[in-house]
Amino acid sequence: MSQITLATLRQMKARGEKFASLTAYDASFARIFDAAGVEVLLVGDSLGMVFQGQESTLPVTVTEMVYHTACVRRGAQRALVMADMPFMSCANPELALMNVGRVMQEGGAHIVKIEGGAIMLDTVRLLAAHGIPICSHLGLLPQRVNKMGGYRVQGRDEASAAAILGDAQALVAAGADMLLLECVPADLAQEVSSAVEVPVIGIGAGAGCDGQVLVSYDILNITLGKTPKFAKDFLAAAGSVQGAVERYVAEVKGGTFPAEEHTFKSSVVAPPVS
Ligand code: KIV
């Protein structure tokens, strides 16, 4: 059982082999998810909502991310551990360098995830120059929920889709090692995944991405409030947490999850084929 690295994920992408990711916030779930074959454990700032019961991810602090990342690292055997950088922790490149340093040194993250497109280019360049692996998060950015006026599908029209594709390419050129696309139309996610060499993880972004991620509480049917359209309860049919995660991994790898009903369409109508 060898450690999953960025190189492993790049090789999987090159072979057309899908990988599975789930959020984890503690050592016990991390151990189960890892044993069930999940390749990437995301210590998401979603912990603010599902673990702390906050209204959004905004109150999560760097110290809390360090704590949960260290817990997950202790439970992980082979999975790559990705830690989210919380709201305002990367507001400028120097601040990002200091906070990412804490999440990696004290928390033990293998890679950090940073929300934001073109505005994060200088930060990504600086972190990459310091040898820090980065996953850039595009599409729906939950840390901007107040600015966006809610959690809405992004990139549905031609202009916003082109902006997401352009940001994706620019971030990879600046040094991003992975991309995460949240709640974008499946055809856009497919286009981004084909346009970049780095692995692309999707959530609510269709089956065309190189990997899939879900908030683990959603697949275990313990979501607080309404379950998102792009999620699926894997526990009901499996009967155990380990079984549910094994099913999730198998469906991601087999290409049956996400299905049509879990994906979004763009509002751009293709011209009729005459
Ligand atoms: O914080 C999180 O769990 C995330 C996922 C929604 C991708 O960023």
Tab-separated table of C-alpha atoms and ligand atoms in Angstrom:
chain	number	residue	atom	x	y	z
A	1	MET	CA	0.000	0.000	0.000
A	2	SER	CA	1.969	2.997	-1.199
A	3	GLN	CA	1.427	6.663	-0.347
A	4	ILE	CA	-0.755	8.553	-2.836
A	5	THR	CA	1.172	11.537	-4.168
A	6	LEU	CA	0.561	14.209	-6.768
A	7	ALA	CA	2.534	12.012	-9.175
A	8	THR	CA	0.097	9.120	-8.515
A	9	LEU	CA	-2.865	11.359	-9.374
A	10	ARG	CA	-1.150	12.706	-12.498
A	11	GLN	CA	-0.465	9.126	-13.649
A	12	MET	CA	-4.097	8.196	-12.972
A	13	LYS	CA	-5.242	11.159	-15.066
A	14	ALA	CA	-2.903	10.128	-17.887
A	15	ARG	CA	-4.352	6.586	-17.783
A	16	GLY	CA	-7.932	7.902	-17.671
A	17	GLU	CA	-8.387	6.299	-14.228
A	18	LYS	CA	-10.757	8.206	-11.918
A	19	PHE	CA	-9.857	8.920	-8.289
A	20	ALA	CA	-12.086	9.437	-5.266
A	21	SER	CA	-11.935	12.112	-2.604
A	22	LEU	CA	-14.031	12.778	0.509
A	23	THR	CA	-13.922	15.387	3.208
A	24	ALA	CA	-12.580	14.213	6.582
A	25	TYR	CA	-12.257	16.124	9.810
A	26	ASP	CA	-11.050	13.547	12.337
A	27	ALA	CA	-8.765	10.531	12.660
A	28	SER	CA	-11.477	7.821	12.903
A	29	PHE	CA	-13.289	8.753	9.690
A	30	ALA	CA	-9.962	9.389	7.960
A	31	ARG	CA	-8.899	5.818	8.789
A	32	ILE	CA	-12.163	4.314	7.454
A	33	PHE	CA	-12.146	6.429	4.263
A	34	ASP	CA	-8.499	5.618	3.628
A	35	ALA	CA	-9.090	1.882	4.149
A	36	ALA	CA	-12.058	2.024	1.743
A	37	GLY	CA	-9.788	3.280	-1.044
A	38	VAL	CA	-10.296	7.063	-1.006
A	39	GLU	CA	-7.226	8.619	-2.608
A	40	VAL	CA	-7.588	12.224	-1.373
A	41	LEU	CA	-8.822	13.239	2.087
A	42	LEU	CA	-9.943	16.854	1.996
A	43	VAL	CA	-9.933	18.641	5.331
A	44	GLY	CA	-12.520	21.073	4.043
A	45	ASP	CA	-13.481	24.314	5.712
A	46	SER	CA	-16.984	22.825	5.332
A	47	LEU	CA	-16.124	21.655	8.846
A	48	GLY	CA	-17.381	25.075	9.925
A	49	MET	CA	-20.872	24.054	8.821
A	50	VAL	CA	-21.036	20.269	9.307
A	51	PHE	CA	-18.794	19.931	12.385
A	52	GLN	CA	-19.196	23.279	14.161
A	53	GLY	CA	-22.787	24.037	13.093
A	54	GLN	CA	-21.928	27.496	11.729
A	55	GLU	CA	-24.068	29.165	9.047
A	56	SER	CA	-21.197	29.298	6.542
A	57	THR	CA	-17.493	28.440	6.271
A	58	LEU	CA	-16.444	32.034	7.026
A	59	PRO	CA	-15.802	31.723	10.785
A	60	VAL	CA	-13.257	28.873	10.374
A	61	THR	CA	-9.740	29.864	11.497
A	62	VAL	CA	-6.265	28.760	10.471
A	63	THR	CA	-5.733	27.310	13.968
A	64	GLU	CA	-8.855	25.153	13.563
A	65	MET	CA	-7.662	23.963	10.152
A	66	VAL	CA	-4.272	23.074	11.660
A	67	TYR	CA	-6.008	21.083	14.418
A	68	HIS	CA	-8.332	19.110	12.100
A	69	THR	CA	-5.599	18.511	9.526
A	70	ALA	CA	-3.345	17.030	12.220
A	71	CYS	CA	-6.239	14.764	13.351
A	72	VAL	CA	-6.839	13.553	9.781
A	73	ARG	CA	-3.121	12.971	9.179
A	74	ARG	CA	-3.022	10.689	12.230
A	75	GLY	CA	-5.834	8.542	10.734
A	76	ALA	CA	-4.541	8.498	7.155
A	77	GLN	CA	-2.370	5.592	6.016
A	78	ARG	CA	-1.939	6.154	2.287
A	79	ALA	CA	-4.283	8.956	1.167
A	80	LEU	CA	-3.061	12.393	0.140
A	81	VAL	CA	-4.221	14.908	2.775
A	82	MET	CA	-5.413	18.213	1.346
A	83	ALA	CA	-6.204	21.105	3.709
A	84	ASP	CA	-8.453	24.032	2.897
A	85	MET	CA	-7.114	27.519	3.522
A	86	PRO	CA	-9.943	29.346	5.313
A	87	PHE	CA	-11.535	32.723	4.581
A	88	MET	CA	-9.024	35.643	4.575
A	89	SER	CA	-6.058	33.375	5.339
A	90	CYS	CA	-4.633	34.034	1.848
A	91	ALA	CA	-5.723	37.676	1.456
A	92	ASN	CA	-2.237	38.580	0.232
A	93	PRO	CA	0.727	36.445	-0.871
A	94	GLU	CA	2.859	37.003	2.267
A	95	LEU	CA	-0.045	36.218	4.597
A	96	ALA	CA	-0.745	33.100	2.529
A	97	LEU	CA	2.886	31.977	2.819
A	98	MET	CA	2.759	32.291	6.612
A	99	ASN	CA	-0.632	30.565	7.038
A	100	VAL	CA	0.068	27.790	4.526
A	101	GLY	CA	3.353	27.225	6.358
A	102	ARG	CA	1.398	26.580	9.587
A	103	VAL	CA	-1.098	24.223	7.941
A	104	MET	CA	1.741	22.200	6.426
A	105	GLN	CA	4.245	22.280	9.305
A	106	GLU	CA	1.868	21.978	12.269
A	107	GLY	CA	-1.040	20.200	10.543
A	108	GLY	CA	0.985	17.983	8.215
A	109	ALA	CA	-1.033	18.736	5.037
A	110	HIS	CA	0.437	17.343	1.814
A	111	ILE	CA	-1.284	20.006	-0.310
A	112	VAL	CA	-3.406	23.091	0.350
A	113	LYS	CA	-6.583	24.178	-1.398
A	114	ILE	CA	-7.160	27.875	-2.031
A	115	GLU	CA	-10.430	29.401	-3.246
A	116	GLY	CA	-10.239	31.972	-6.030
A	117	GLY	CA	-9.343	32.546	-9.671
A	118	ALA	CA	-7.224	35.267	-11.262
A	119	ILE	CA	-7.032	37.229	-8.002
A	120	MET	CA	-4.930	34.406	-6.501
A	121	LEU	CA	-2.306	34.286	-9.283
A	122	ASP	CA	0.438	36.152	-7.358
A	123	THR	CA	-0.213	34.006	-4.287
A	124	VAL	CA	-0.051	30.770	-6.290
A	125	ARG	CA	3.211	31.906	-7.925
A	126	LEU	CA	4.818	32.698	-4.570
A	127	LEU	CA	3.674	29.457	-2.909
A	128	ALA	CA	4.727	27.375	-5.910
A	129	ALA	CA	8.159	29.032	-5.862
A	130	HIS	CA	8.454	27.842	-2.243
A	131	GLY	CA	7.645	24.267	-3.287
A	132	ILE	CA	4.156	24.239	-1.813
A	133	PRO	CA	1.631	22.020	-3.624
A	134	ILE	CA	-1.580	23.907	-4.410
A	135	CYS	CA	-5.086	22.977	-5.496
A	136	SER	CA	-6.959	25.993	-6.862
A	137	HIS	CA	-10.711	25.988	-6.201
A	138	LEU	CA	-12.868	27.525	-8.970
A	139	GLY	CA	-16.564	27.796	-9.784
A	140	LEU	CA	-18.779	28.157	-6.721
A	141	LEU	CA	-16.610	29.668	-3.979
A	142	PRO	CA	-18.392	29.164	-0.633
A	143	GLN	CA	-16.126	31.743	1.067
A	144	ARG	CA	-17.787	34.369	-1.198
A	145	VAL	CA	-21.337	33.365	-0.342
A	146	ASN	CA	-22.215	36.880	0.849
A	147	LYS	CA	-20.886	38.485	-2.325
A	148	MET	CA	-22.590	35.904	-4.564
A	149	GLY	CA	-25.893	36.151	-2.665
A	150	GLY	CA	-26.168	32.411	-2.121
A	151	TYR	CA	-24.739	29.090	-3.259
A	152	ARG	CA	-25.346	29.197	-7.018
A	153	VAL	CA	-24.122	27.206	-10.010
A	154	GLN	CA	-21.333	29.144	-11.763
A	155	GLY	CA	-20.201	29.284	-15.412
A	156	ARG	CA	-23.622	28.747	-16.954
A	157	ASP	CA	-23.326	31.458	-19.611
A	158	GLU	CA	-20.627	31.812	-22.243
A	159	ALA	CA	-18.762	34.725	-20.611
A	160	SER	CA	-18.535	33.219	-17.131
A	161	ALA	CA	-17.612	29.805	-18.550
A	162	ALA	CA	-14.773	31.404	-20.559
A	163	ALA	CA	-13.598	33.221	-17.412
A	164	ILE	CA	-13.442	29.960	-15.436
A	165	LEU	CA	-11.545	28.203	-18.233
A	166	GLY	CA	-9.142	31.153	-18.538
A	167	ASP	CA	-8.566	31.263	-14.762
A	168	ALA	CA	-7.948	27.509	-14.698
A	169	GLN	CA	-5.273	27.735	-17.387
A	170	ALA	CA	-3.647	30.803	-15.805
A	171	LEU	CA	-3.532	29.189	-12.343
A	172	VAL	CA	-1.918	26.044	-13.731
A	173	ALA	CA	0.634	28.185	-15.606
A	174	ALA	CA	1.313	30.009	-12.305
A	175	GLY	CA	2.039	26.714	-10.527
A	176	ALA	CA	-1.239	25.146	-9.334
A	177	ASP	CA	-0.801	21.365	-9.118
A	178	MET	CA	-4.498	20.498	-9.062
A	179	LEU	CA	-7.844	22.186	-9.655
A	180	LEU	CA	-11.178	21.732	-7.916
A	181	LEU	CA	-14.350	22.767	-9.738
A	182	GLU	CA	-17.476	23.253	-7.644
A	183	CYS	CA	-20.982	23.473	-9.110
A	184	VAL	CA	-20.269	24.206	-12.748
A	185	PRO	CA	-21.981	22.696	-15.812
A	186	ALA	CA	-20.661	19.263	-16.772
A	187	ASP	CA	-19.602	20.353	-20.267
A	188	LEU	CA	-17.477	23.201	-18.857
A	189	ALA	CA	-15.828	20.886	-16.309
A	190	GLN	CA	-15.073	18.406	-19.075
A	191	GLU	CA	-13.511	21.187	-21.165
A	192	VAL	CA	-11.345	22.410	-18.258
A	193	SER	CA	-10.236	18.846	-17.439
A	194	SER	CA	-9.145	18.275	-21.037
A	195	ALA	CA	-7.440	21.674	-21.297
A	196	VAL	CA	-5.078	21.255	-18.320
A	197	GLU	CA	-2.483	18.598	-17.554
A	198	VAL	CA	-3.057	18.662	-13.807
A	199	PRO	CA	-5.719	16.495	-12.125
A	200	VAL	CA	-9.143	18.162	-11.797
A	201	ILE	CA	-11.518	17.208	-8.971
A	202	GLY	CA	-15.202	17.954	-9.353
A	203	ILE	CA	-18.095	18.445	-6.954
A	204	GLY	CA	-21.358	19.079	-8.747
A	205	ALA	CA	-19.292	19.287	-11.939
A	206	GLY	CA	-20.228	16.083	-13.763
A	207	ALA	CA	-18.446	12.846	-14.551
A	208	GLY	CA	-15.913	14.385	-16.942
A	209	CYS	CA	-13.517	15.459	-14.158
A	210	ASP	CA	-10.488	13.332	-13.267
A	211	GLY	CA	-11.690	12.801	-9.714
A	212	GLN	CA	-14.755	13.416	-7.566
A	213	VAL	CA	-15.143	14.841	-4.087
A	214	LEU	CA	-18.155	15.020	-1.788
A	215	VAL	CA	-18.725	16.218	1.743
A	216	SER	CA	-18.601	12.902	3.619
A	217	TYR	CA	-21.632	13.777	5.787
A	218	ASP	CA	-23.705	13.976	2.569
A	219	ILE	CA	-22.891	10.399	1.503
A	220	LEU	CA	-23.653	9.178	5.032
A	221	ASN	CA	-27.034	10.943	5.068
A	222	ILE	CA	-26.207	13.115	8.089
A	223	THR	CA	-26.397	16.414	6.223
A	224	LEU	CA	-27.669	19.305	8.333
A	225	GLY	CA	-30.541	20.682	6.250
A	226	LYS	CA	-31.179	19.925	2.589
A	227	THR	CA	-28.897	17.452	0.765
A	228	PRO	CA	-27.417	19.119	-2.330
A	229	LYS	CA	-28.548	17.915	-5.778
A	230	PHE	CA	-25.024	16.726	-6.622
A	231	ALA	CA	-24.717	14.457	-3.553
A	232	LYS	CA	-25.926	10.901	-3.031
A	233	ASP	CA	-26.734	8.849	0.060
A	234	PHE	CA	-24.488	5.768	-0.197
A	235	LEU	CA	-25.252	4.554	3.335
A	236	ALA	CA	-28.850	3.450	2.771
A	237	ALA	CA	-27.930	0.617	0.386
A	238	ALA	CA	-24.603	-0.268	2.029
A	239	GLY	CA	-25.625	-0.478	5.672
A	240	SER	CA	-22.231	0.517	7.126
A	241	VAL	CA	-19.925	3.526	6.888
A	242	GLN	CA	-17.092	1.445	5.394
A	243	GLY	CA	-19.536	-0.156	2.919
A	244	ALA	CA	-20.969	3.218	1.908
A	245	VAL	CA	-17.529	4.633	1.198
A	246	GLU	CA	-16.494	1.496	-0.724
A	247	ARG	CA	-19.611	1.940	-2.908
A	248	TYR	CA	-18.842	5.620	-3.441
A	249	VAL	CA	-15.261	4.787	-4.477
A	250	ALA	CA	-16.465	1.986	-6.792
A	251	GLU	CA	-19.076	4.237	-8.452
A	252	VAL	CA	-16.588	7.070	-8.968
A	253	LYS	CA	-14.033	4.706	-10.462
A	254	GLY	CA	-16.658	2.933	-12.555
A	255	GLY	CA	-17.972	6.232	-13.906
A	256	THR	CA	-21.525	5.688	-12.614
A	257	PHE	CA	-21.282	8.511	-10.057
A	258	PRO	CA	-22.052	11.307	-10.656
A	259	ALA	CA	-25.043	10.399	-12.812
A	260	GLU	CA	-27.101	12.790	-14.924
A	261	GLU	CA	-29.337	13.701	-11.975
A	262	HIS	CA	-26.331	14.934	-9.966
A	263	THR	CA	-25.060	17.311	-12.655
A	264	PHE	CA	-25.816	20.808	-13.907
A	265	LYS	CA	-26.248	21.959	-17.490
A	266	SER	CA	-25.035	25.165	-19.060
A	267	SER	CA	-27.643	27.669	-20.197
A	268	VAL	CA	-25.897	28.026	-23.544
A	269	VAL	CA	-28.071	26.328	-26.146
A	270	ALA	CA	-26.068	24.594	-28.855
A	271	PRO	CA	-26.974	25.746	-32.396
A	272	PRO	CA	-29.210	23.288	-34.260
A	273	VAL	CA	-27.381	20.757	-36.390
A	274	SER	CA	-28.899	21.108	-39.849
B	1	KIV	O1	-14.783	22.650	2.313
B	1	KIV	C1	-15.135	21.728	1.564
B	1	KIV	O2	-15.640	20.689	1.987
B	1	KIV	C2	-14.946	21.913	0.141
B	1	KIV	C3	-15.713	20.988	-0.752
B	1	KIV	C4	-17.089	21.497	-0.903
B	1	KIV	C5	-15.041	20.799	-2.034
B	1	KIV	O3	-14.273	22.799	-0.280
